[in-house]
Amino acid sequence: MNKHIKVTMALLFCMVAMNSFAQKQGQKYVMVIHGGAGTILKKNMSPEKEKAYTAVLTQALQTGYDALKAGKSSLDAVEATIHIMEDSPLFNAGKGSVFTHDGKNEMDAAIMDGSNQMAGAVAGVSIIKNPISAARAVMEKSEHVMMVGRGAETFARQSGMQLVNPKYFYTKERWNGLQQAMKEDSMKAVLDHHSKGVMKLGTLNHDYKFGTVGAVALDQAGNLAAGTSTGGMTNKKFGRVGDAPIIGAGTYANNSTAGISCTGWGEFYIRNVVAYDISAMMEYKKMSVAAAAKAALDKVGKMGGDGGLIALDKNGNVTMPFNTEGMYRGTVTEDGKIEVLIYK
Ligand code: ASP
């Protein structure tokens, strides 16, 4: 072997070694969040309201960033970030959840670990202060993936979760939203059976569902995690569960593809298995996260559904598509730069 080749090979070896060292050191960590998609128009937003939303989204991103920077897992970052939004009355998750037809708050949440496809979810819970933590407890402390209603609440109590009086979740704005939705609903046809499976917009009040929250993170160890938490849809009937807690529909994470959290008209996300569809398109068709997310959302749109999603792949590529007027969303990367967006 001549000297030139030897030097080139040594250099190449160094570069490969440095690259894998950098990856092990986890130079890249990213957090992406959403606070729901819907009819969010600048003309309907007061400067104060816009400021308030931006402040909570920024705080949520900062919380996730601090966790990731400190070397915590993507699961820890997702959970801590979602707590901030669950605790804010501005979003349809935890405090500030929308009301069911019966005038209750029934929340759904899920979390998934992309490193091993472990997942946990709760649905239809009414007394758990932070449903995302209950979802994580189901994942880590039970042999199950999903627990609902009373059982989930009993399990949360046994797991040491903070429980609250159902009144804690009340906000006047959401209560008024229910009254408005019921008024409008009574004037509409319930379902068009002749629409070949395509539900008509307005069957469920599509303007009253935004505000679900979600987060996806990539940590320093290269692990992805995704979580979603929601009060569901205003005026939802008797035990309805949306896409958020259904693994593969509203929430999914897989280290070899992406982490995904969806928001929007849940029935369409369930029927299209949106979050897993994105992962599958990436895995089988070798599509980029952005192309796969767009294709999956297009299917939802074609069927008559609306909403958006956030997705983050193992290389830190982010996409945040939506087919509504707006979606509360934001990202933070390892340089600490926070970006918050609301409108199209
Ligand atoms: N996807 C949620 C649900 O259908 C609602 C939302 O994202 O706003 O329960």
CSV table of C-alpha atoms and ligand atoms in Angstrom, one decimal:
chain,number,residue,atom,x,y,z
A,1,MET,CA,0.0,0.0,0.0
A,2,ASN,CA,1.5,3.3,-0.9
A,3,LYS,CA,1.9,6.1,1.6
A,4,HIS,CA,-0.9,8.2,0.0
A,5,ILE,CA,-3.5,5.5,0.3
A,6,LYS,CA,-2.4,4.8,3.9
A,7,VAL,CA,-2.9,8.5,4.9
A,8,THR,CA,-6.2,8.7,3.1
A,9,MET,CA,-7.5,5.5,4.9
A,10,ALA,CA,-6.3,6.8,8.2
A,11,LEU,CA,-8.1,10.1,7.6
A,12,LEU,CA,-11.3,8.3,6.6
A,13,PHE,CA,-11.1,6.1,9.7
A,14,CYS,CA,-10.7,9.3,11.9
A,15,MET,CA,-13.7,10.9,10.2
A,16,VAL,CA,-15.9,7.9,10.7
A,17,ALA,CA,-14.8,7.5,14.3
A,18,MET,CA,-15.4,11.2,15.0
A,19,ASN,CA,-18.8,11.0,13.3
A,20,SER,CA,-19.9,8.1,15.5
A,21,PHE,CA,-18.5,9.8,18.5
A,22,ALA,CA,-20.5,12.9,17.7
A,23,GLN,CA,-23.6,10.8,17.3
A,24,LYS,CA,-23.0,9.1,20.6
A,25,GLN,CA,-22.5,12.4,22.2
A,26,GLY,CA,-25.8,13.3,20.7
A,27,GLN,CA,-24.9,16.7,19.2
A,28,LYS,CA,-28.4,16.9,17.8
A,29,TYR,CA,-31.4,17.3,20.0
A,30,VAL,CA,-34.7,18.7,18.9
A,31,MET,CA,-38.2,19.3,20.3
A,32,VAL,CA,-41.3,20.1,18.3
A,33,ILE,CA,-44.7,20.9,19.8
A,34,HIS,CA,-48.3,21.7,18.7
A,35,GLY,CA,-51.1,23.3,20.6
A,36,GLY,CA,-53.9,22.2,18.3
A,37,ALA,CA,-55.1,23.0,14.8
A,38,GLY,CA,-58.3,24.8,13.8
A,39,THR,CA,-59.9,28.0,12.6
A,40,ILE,CA,-57.2,30.2,14.0
A,41,LEU,CA,-57.3,33.5,12.1
A,42,LYS,CA,-55.2,36.5,12.8
A,43,LYS,CA,-58.2,38.7,12.4
A,44,ASN,CA,-60.0,36.9,15.3
A,45,MET,CA,-57.0,37.1,17.6
A,46,SER,CA,-56.4,40.0,19.9
A,47,PRO,CA,-52.7,41.0,20.5
A,48,GLU,CA,-53.1,40.0,24.2
A,49,LYS,CA,-54.4,36.6,23.3
A,50,GLU,CA,-51.6,36.0,20.7
A,51,LYS,CA,-49.1,37.1,23.3
A,52,ALA,CA,-50.5,34.7,25.9
A,53,TYR,CA,-50.4,31.7,23.5
A,54,THR,CA,-46.9,32.6,22.4
A,55,ALA,CA,-45.8,32.8,26.0
A,56,VAL,CA,-47.0,29.4,27.0
A,57,LEU,CA,-45.7,27.7,23.8
A,58,THR,CA,-42.3,29.3,24.4
A,59,GLN,CA,-42.3,28.2,28.0
A,60,ALA,CA,-43.3,24.7,26.9
A,61,LEU,CA,-40.4,24.6,24.4
A,62,GLN,CA,-38.0,26.0,26.9
A,63,THR,CA,-38.9,23.3,29.4
A,64,GLY,CA,-38.3,20.6,26.8
A,65,TYR,CA,-35.1,22.1,25.7
A,66,ASP,CA,-33.8,22.4,29.3
A,67,ALA,CA,-34.6,18.7,29.8
A,68,LEU,CA,-32.9,17.6,26.6
A,69,LYS,CA,-29.8,19.9,27.2
A,70,ALA,CA,-29.4,18.4,30.6
A,71,GLY,CA,-29.2,15.0,29.0
A,72,LYS,CA,-32.7,13.7,30.0
A,73,SER,CA,-34.6,11.3,27.8
A,74,SER,CA,-37.0,12.3,25.1
A,75,LEU,CA,-39.8,10.8,27.2
A,76,ASP,CA,-38.9,13.1,30.1
A,77,ALA,CA,-38.8,16.1,27.8
A,78,VAL,CA,-42.1,15.2,26.1
A,79,GLU,CA,-43.9,14.7,29.5
A,80,ALA,CA,-42.5,17.9,31.0
A,81,THR,CA,-43.4,20.0,28.0
A,82,ILE,CA,-46.9,18.6,27.8
A,83,HIS,CA,-47.4,19.4,31.5
A,84,ILE,CA,-46.9,23.1,30.8
A,85,MET,CA,-49.7,23.1,28.1
A,86,GLU,CA,-52.0,20.8,30.2
A,87,ASP,CA,-51.7,23.2,33.1
A,88,SER,CA,-52.5,26.2,30.9
A,89,PRO,CA,-56.2,27.0,30.5
A,90,LEU,CA,-55.5,28.2,26.9
A,91,PHE,CA,-55.2,24.7,25.5
A,92,ASN,CA,-57.7,21.8,25.2
A,93,ALA,CA,-55.8,19.5,27.5
A,94,GLY,CA,-55.8,19.2,31.2
A,95,LYS,CA,-57.1,22.5,32.6
A,96,GLY,CA,-59.1,24.1,29.8
A,97,SER,CA,-60.3,20.9,28.3
A,98,VAL,CA,-63.5,21.1,26.2
A,99,PHE,CA,-66.8,19.8,27.5
A,100,THR,CA,-68.6,16.7,26.5
A,101,HIS,CA,-72.3,16.7,25.5
A,102,ASP,CA,-73.0,15.8,29.2
A,103,GLY,CA,-71.1,18.9,30.4
A,104,LYS,CA,-68.1,16.9,31.6
A,105,ASN,CA,-64.4,17.0,30.9
A,106,GLU,CA,-63.2,13.6,29.6
A,107,MET,CA,-59.5,13.6,28.6
A,108,ASP,CA,-57.4,11.3,26.5
A,109,ALA,CA,-53.6,11.0,26.3
A,110,ALA,CA,-50.8,8.8,25.0
A,111,ILE,CA,-47.1,8.6,25.1
A,112,MET,CA,-44.7,6.4,23.1
A,113,ASP,CA,-41.0,5.5,23.4
A,114,GLY,CA,-39.4,5.3,20.0
A,115,SER,CA,-36.5,3.2,21.2
A,116,ASN,CA,-38.5,0.1,22.0
A,117,GLN,CA,-42.1,0.8,20.9
A,118,MET,CA,-43.4,0.8,24.5
A,119,ALA,CA,-46.5,2.8,24.7
A,120,GLY,CA,-49.1,4.0,27.3
A,121,ALA,CA,-52.5,5.6,27.0
A,122,VAL,CA,-55.5,6.7,29.1
A,123,ALA,CA,-58.9,7.6,27.7
A,124,GLY,CA,-62.0,9.2,29.2
A,125,VAL,CA,-60.4,10.3,32.4
A,126,SER,CA,-61.9,13.1,34.5
A,127,ILE,CA,-59.9,13.6,37.7
A,128,ILE,CA,-56.3,13.1,36.7
A,129,LYS,CA,-54.5,16.5,36.7
A,130,ASN,CA,-51.9,15.6,34.1
A,131,PRO,CA,-53.2,12.8,31.8
A,132,ILE,CA,-49.9,12.5,30.0
A,133,SER,CA,-48.2,11.3,33.2
A,134,ALA,CA,-51.0,8.8,33.7
A,135,ALA,CA,-50.3,7.5,30.2
A,136,ARG,CA,-46.6,7.2,31.0
A,137,ALA,CA,-47.5,5.3,34.2
A,138,VAL,CA,-49.6,2.8,32.2
A,139,MET,CA,-46.5,2.3,29.9
A,140,GLU,CA,-44.0,2.0,32.7
A,141,LYS,CA,-45.9,0.5,35.6
A,142,SER,CA,-48.4,-1.8,34.1
A,143,GLU,CA,-48.4,-4.6,31.6
A,144,HIS,CA,-51.0,-2.8,29.5
A,145,VAL,CA,-51.0,-0.2,26.8
A,146,MET,CA,-54.3,1.6,27.3
A,147,MET,CA,-56.6,2.0,30.3
A,148,VAL,CA,-59.9,3.9,30.3
A,149,GLY,CA,-62.3,5.8,32.6
A,150,ARG,CA,-62.6,4.7,36.2
A,151,GLY,CA,-60.0,1.9,35.9
A,152,ALA,CA,-57.4,4.3,34.5
A,153,GLU,CA,-58.2,6.7,37.4
A,154,THR,CA,-57.8,4.0,40.0
A,155,PHE,CA,-54.5,3.0,38.4
A,156,ALA,CA,-53.4,6.6,38.4
A,157,ARG,CA,-54.2,6.9,42.1
A,158,GLN,CA,-52.2,3.8,42.9
A,159,SER,CA,-49.3,5.1,40.8
A,160,GLY,CA,-49.2,8.3,42.9
A,161,MET,CA,-50.6,10.7,40.2
A,162,GLN,CA,-52.1,14.0,41.4
A,163,LEU,CA,-55.9,13.7,41.3
A,164,VAL,CA,-58.2,16.8,41.3
A,165,ASN,CA,-61.8,17.6,41.7
A,166,PRO,CA,-63.4,17.6,38.2
A,167,LYS,CA,-64.2,21.3,38.7
A,168,TYR,CA,-60.5,22.0,38.3
A,169,PHE,CA,-60.8,21.6,34.6
A,170,TYR,CA,-63.6,24.1,34.1
A,171,THR,CA,-63.1,27.3,32.2
A,172,LYS,CA,-65.8,29.7,31.2
A,173,GLU,CA,-64.6,29.9,27.6
A,174,ARG,CA,-64.9,26.1,27.1
A,175,TRP,CA,-68.3,26.0,28.8
A,176,ASN,CA,-69.6,28.7,26.5
A,177,GLY,CA,-68.1,26.7,23.6
A,178,LEU,CA,-70.3,23.8,24.6
A,179,GLN,CA,-73.4,25.9,24.7
A,180,GLN,CA,-72.7,27.3,21.2
A,181,ALA,CA,-71.9,23.9,19.8
A,182,MET,CA,-75.1,22.4,21.1
A,183,LYS,CA,-77.1,25.2,19.6
A,184,GLU,CA,-75.5,24.7,16.2
A,185,ASP,CA,-75.6,21.0,16.5
A,186,SER,CA,-79.4,21.0,17.0
A,187,MET,CA,-79.7,22.8,13.7
A,188,LYS,CA,-77.7,20.3,11.7
A,189,ALA,CA,-78.3,16.9,10.2
A,190,VAL,CA,-76.5,14.2,12.3
A,191,LEU,CA,-74.9,12.1,9.6
A,192,ASP,CA,-75.2,11.8,5.9
A,193,HIS,CA,-75.6,8.1,5.4
A,194,HIS,CA,-75.5,8.5,1.6
A,195,SER,CA,-72.0,10.1,1.5
A,196,LYS,CA,-70.1,6.9,0.9
A,197,GLY,CA,-68.5,7.0,4.3
A,198,VAL,CA,-67.6,10.6,4.1
A,199,MET,CA,-68.9,12.4,7.1
A,200,LYS,CA,-70.0,16.0,6.4
A,201,LEU,CA,-68.1,18.8,8.0
A,202,GLY,CA,-70.3,20.1,10.8
A,203,THR,CA,-71.5,16.7,11.8
A,204,LEU,CA,-69.4,17.2,14.8
A,205,ASN,CA,-68.6,20.8,15.4
A,206,HIS,CA,-65.3,21.1,13.7
A,207,ASP,CA,-64.7,24.7,14.9
A,208,TYR,CA,-64.7,23.5,18.5
A,209,LYS,CA,-62.0,21.0,18.6
A,210,PHE,CA,-58.7,22.9,18.4
A,211,GLY,CA,-56.3,23.1,21.3
A,212,THR,CA,-55.1,19.6,21.7
A,213,VAL,CA,-51.4,19.5,22.7
A,214,GLY,CA,-48.6,17.3,21.5
A,215,ALA,CA,-44.8,17.0,21.7
A,216,VAL,CA,-42.1,15.0,19.9
A,217,ALA,CA,-38.5,15.0,21.0
A,218,LEU,CA,-35.2,13.6,19.9
A,219,ASP,CA,-32.7,13.3,22.8
A,220,GLN,CA,-28.9,13.2,23.0
A,221,ALA,CA,-28.9,9.4,22.9
A,222,GLY,CA,-30.7,9.5,19.6
A,223,ASN,CA,-34.1,8.3,21.0
A,224,LEU,CA,-37.4,9.6,19.8
A,225,ALA,CA,-40.6,10.0,21.9
A,226,ALA,CA,-44.0,11.4,21.1
A,227,GLY,CA,-47.0,12.4,23.3
A,228,THR,CA,-50.4,13.8,22.8
A,229,SER,CA,-53.0,15.1,25.4
A,230,THR,CA,-56.5,16.3,24.7
A,231,GLY,CA,-60.0,17.0,26.0
A,232,GLY,CA,-61.2,15.7,22.7
A,233,MET,CA,-64.0,17.5,20.8
A,234,THR,CA,-66.6,19.8,22.2
A,235,ASN,CA,-70.0,18.2,22.5
A,236,LYS,CA,-68.6,14.7,22.1
A,237,LYS,CA,-71.1,12.0,23.0
A,238,PHE,CA,-71.2,9.2,25.5
A,239,GLY,CA,-67.8,7.7,25.9
A,240,ARG,CA,-66.3,8.9,22.6
A,241,VAL,CA,-62.6,8.5,22.4
A,242,GLY,CA,-60.5,10.3,19.8
A,243,ASP,CA,-57.3,9.6,18.0
A,244,ALA,CA,-54.9,11.1,20.5
A,245,PRO,CA,-54.7,8.0,22.8
A,246,ILE,CA,-54.8,5.5,20.0
A,247,ILE,CA,-51.3,4.3,19.2
A,248,GLY,CA,-50.7,4.7,15.5
A,249,ALA,CA,-53.7,7.0,15.0
A,250,GLY,CA,-52.9,10.2,16.9
A,251,THR,CA,-49.6,9.2,18.5
A,252,TYR,CA,-46.6,7.1,17.4
A,253,ALA,CA,-42.8,6.9,17.8
A,254,ASN,CA,-40.2,4.7,16.3
A,255,ASN,CA,-36.5,5.4,16.3
A,256,SER,CA,-36.0,4.0,12.9
A,257,THR,CA,-38.6,6.4,11.3
A,258,ALA,CA,-40.2,9.3,13.3
A,259,GLY,CA,-42.1,10.5,16.2
A,260,ILE,CA,-45.6,11.9,15.4
A,261,SER,CA,-48.4,13.7,17.3
A,262,CYS,CA,-51.6,14.6,15.5
A,263,THR,CA,-54.4,17.1,16.1
A,264,GLY,CA,-57.7,17.6,14.3
A,265,TRP,CA,-60.9,15.8,13.7
A,266,GLY,CA,-60.0,12.6,15.5
A,267,GLU,CA,-62.4,10.2,13.7
A,268,PHE,CA,-60.6,10.8,10.4
A,269,TYR,CA,-57.2,10.3,12.0
A,270,ILE,CA,-58.4,6.9,13.4
A,271,ARG,CA,-59.8,5.8,10.1
A,272,ASN,CA,-56.6,6.7,8.3
A,273,VAL,CA,-54.2,5.4,11.1
A,274,VAL,CA,-52.4,8.6,10.3
A,275,ALA,CA,-49.4,8.5,12.7
A,276,TYR,CA,-48.5,4.9,11.8
A,277,ASP,CA,-49.2,5.6,8.1
A,278,ILE,CA,-46.4,8.2,8.2
A,279,SER,CA,-44.0,5.8,9.8
A,280,ALA,CA,-44.9,3.0,7.4
A,281,MET,CA,-44.4,5.2,4.3
A,282,MET,CA,-41.0,6.2,5.7
A,283,GLU,CA,-40.1,2.6,6.4
A,284,TYR,CA,-41.5,0.8,3.3
A,285,LYS,CA,-41.4,3.5,0.7
A,286,LYS,CA,-38.3,5.3,2.0
A,287,MET,CA,-40.1,8.6,1.9
A,288,SER,CA,-38.8,11.7,3.8
A,289,VAL,CA,-40.7,12.6,7.0
A,290,ALA,CA,-42.1,15.7,5.2
A,291,ALA,CA,-43.4,13.8,2.2
A,292,ALA,CA,-44.9,11.1,4.3
A,293,ALA,CA,-46.6,13.5,6.6
A,294,LYS,CA,-48.0,15.5,3.7
A,295,ALA,CA,-49.3,12.3,2.0
A,296,ALA,CA,-51.0,11.1,5.2
A,297,LEU,CA,-52.6,14.5,5.8
A,298,ASP,CA,-53.8,14.6,2.2
A,299,LYS,CA,-55.7,11.4,2.8
A,300,VAL,CA,-57.4,12.9,5.8
A,301,GLY,CA,-58.3,16.0,3.8
A,302,LYS,CA,-59.7,14.0,0.8
A,303,MET,CA,-62.0,12.1,3.2
A,304,GLY,CA,-63.3,15.4,4.6
A,305,GLY,CA,-61.3,15.7,7.8
A,306,ASP,CA,-59.2,18.6,9.0
A,307,GLY,CA,-56.3,19.2,11.3
A,308,GLY,CA,-52.6,18.9,11.4
A,309,LEU,CA,-49.6,17.1,12.9
A,310,ILE,CA,-46.0,17.4,14.0
A,311,ALA,CA,-43.4,14.9,13.0
A,312,LEU,CA,-39.7,14.6,13.8
A,313,ASP,CA,-37.3,12.0,12.3
A,314,LYS,CA,-34.3,10.4,13.8
A,315,ASN,CA,-32.0,12.9,12.0
A,316,GLY,CA,-33.8,15.8,13.5
A,317,ASN,CA,-35.8,16.8,10.5
A,318,VAL,CA,-39.1,18.5,11.5
A,319,THR,CA,-42.4,18.9,9.6
A,320,MET,CA,-45.6,20.5,10.8
A,321,PRO,CA,-48.3,20.4,8.1
A,322,PHE,CA,-51.9,21.3,8.6
A,323,ASN,CA,-55.0,21.9,6.4
A,324,THR,CA,-56.8,24.3,8.7
A,325,GLU,CA,-56.4,28.1,9.0
A,326,GLY,CA,-53.8,27.7,11.7
A,327,MET,CA,-52.0,25.5,14.1
A,328,TYR,CA,-50.2,26.5,17.3
A,329,ARG,CA,-46.8,25.1,16.9
A,330,GLY,CA,-43.1,25.5,17.5
A,331,THR,CA,-39.6,24.0,17.5
A,332,VAL,CA,-36.4,24.3,19.4
A,333,THR,CA,-33.1,22.9,18.3
A,334,GLU,CA,-29.8,22.3,20.2
A,335,ASP,CA,-28.7,25.9,19.7
A,336,GLY,CA,-31.6,26.9,21.9
A,337,LYS,CA,-33.3,28.8,19.2
A,338,ILE,CA,-37.1,28.8,19.8
A,339,GLU,CA,-39.5,29.3,17.0
A,340,VAL,CA,-43.3,29.7,17.6
A,341,LEU,CA,-45.8,29.9,14.8
A,342,ILE,CA,-49.6,30.2,14.8
A,343,TYR,CA,-51.0,31.0,11.3
A,344,LYS,CA,-50.5,29.6,7.8
B,1,ASP,N1,-57.8,15.0,17.8
B,1,ASP,C1,-58.6,15.4,18.9
B,1,ASP,C2,-59.8,14.5,19.1
B,1,ASP,O1,-60.4,14.2,18.1
B,1,ASP,C3,-59.1,16.8,18.9
B,1,ASP,C4,-58.0,17.8,18.5
B,1,ASP,O2,-57.0,17.5,18.1
B,1,ASP,O3,-58.3,19.0,18.6
B,1,ASP,O4,-60.1,14.1,20.1
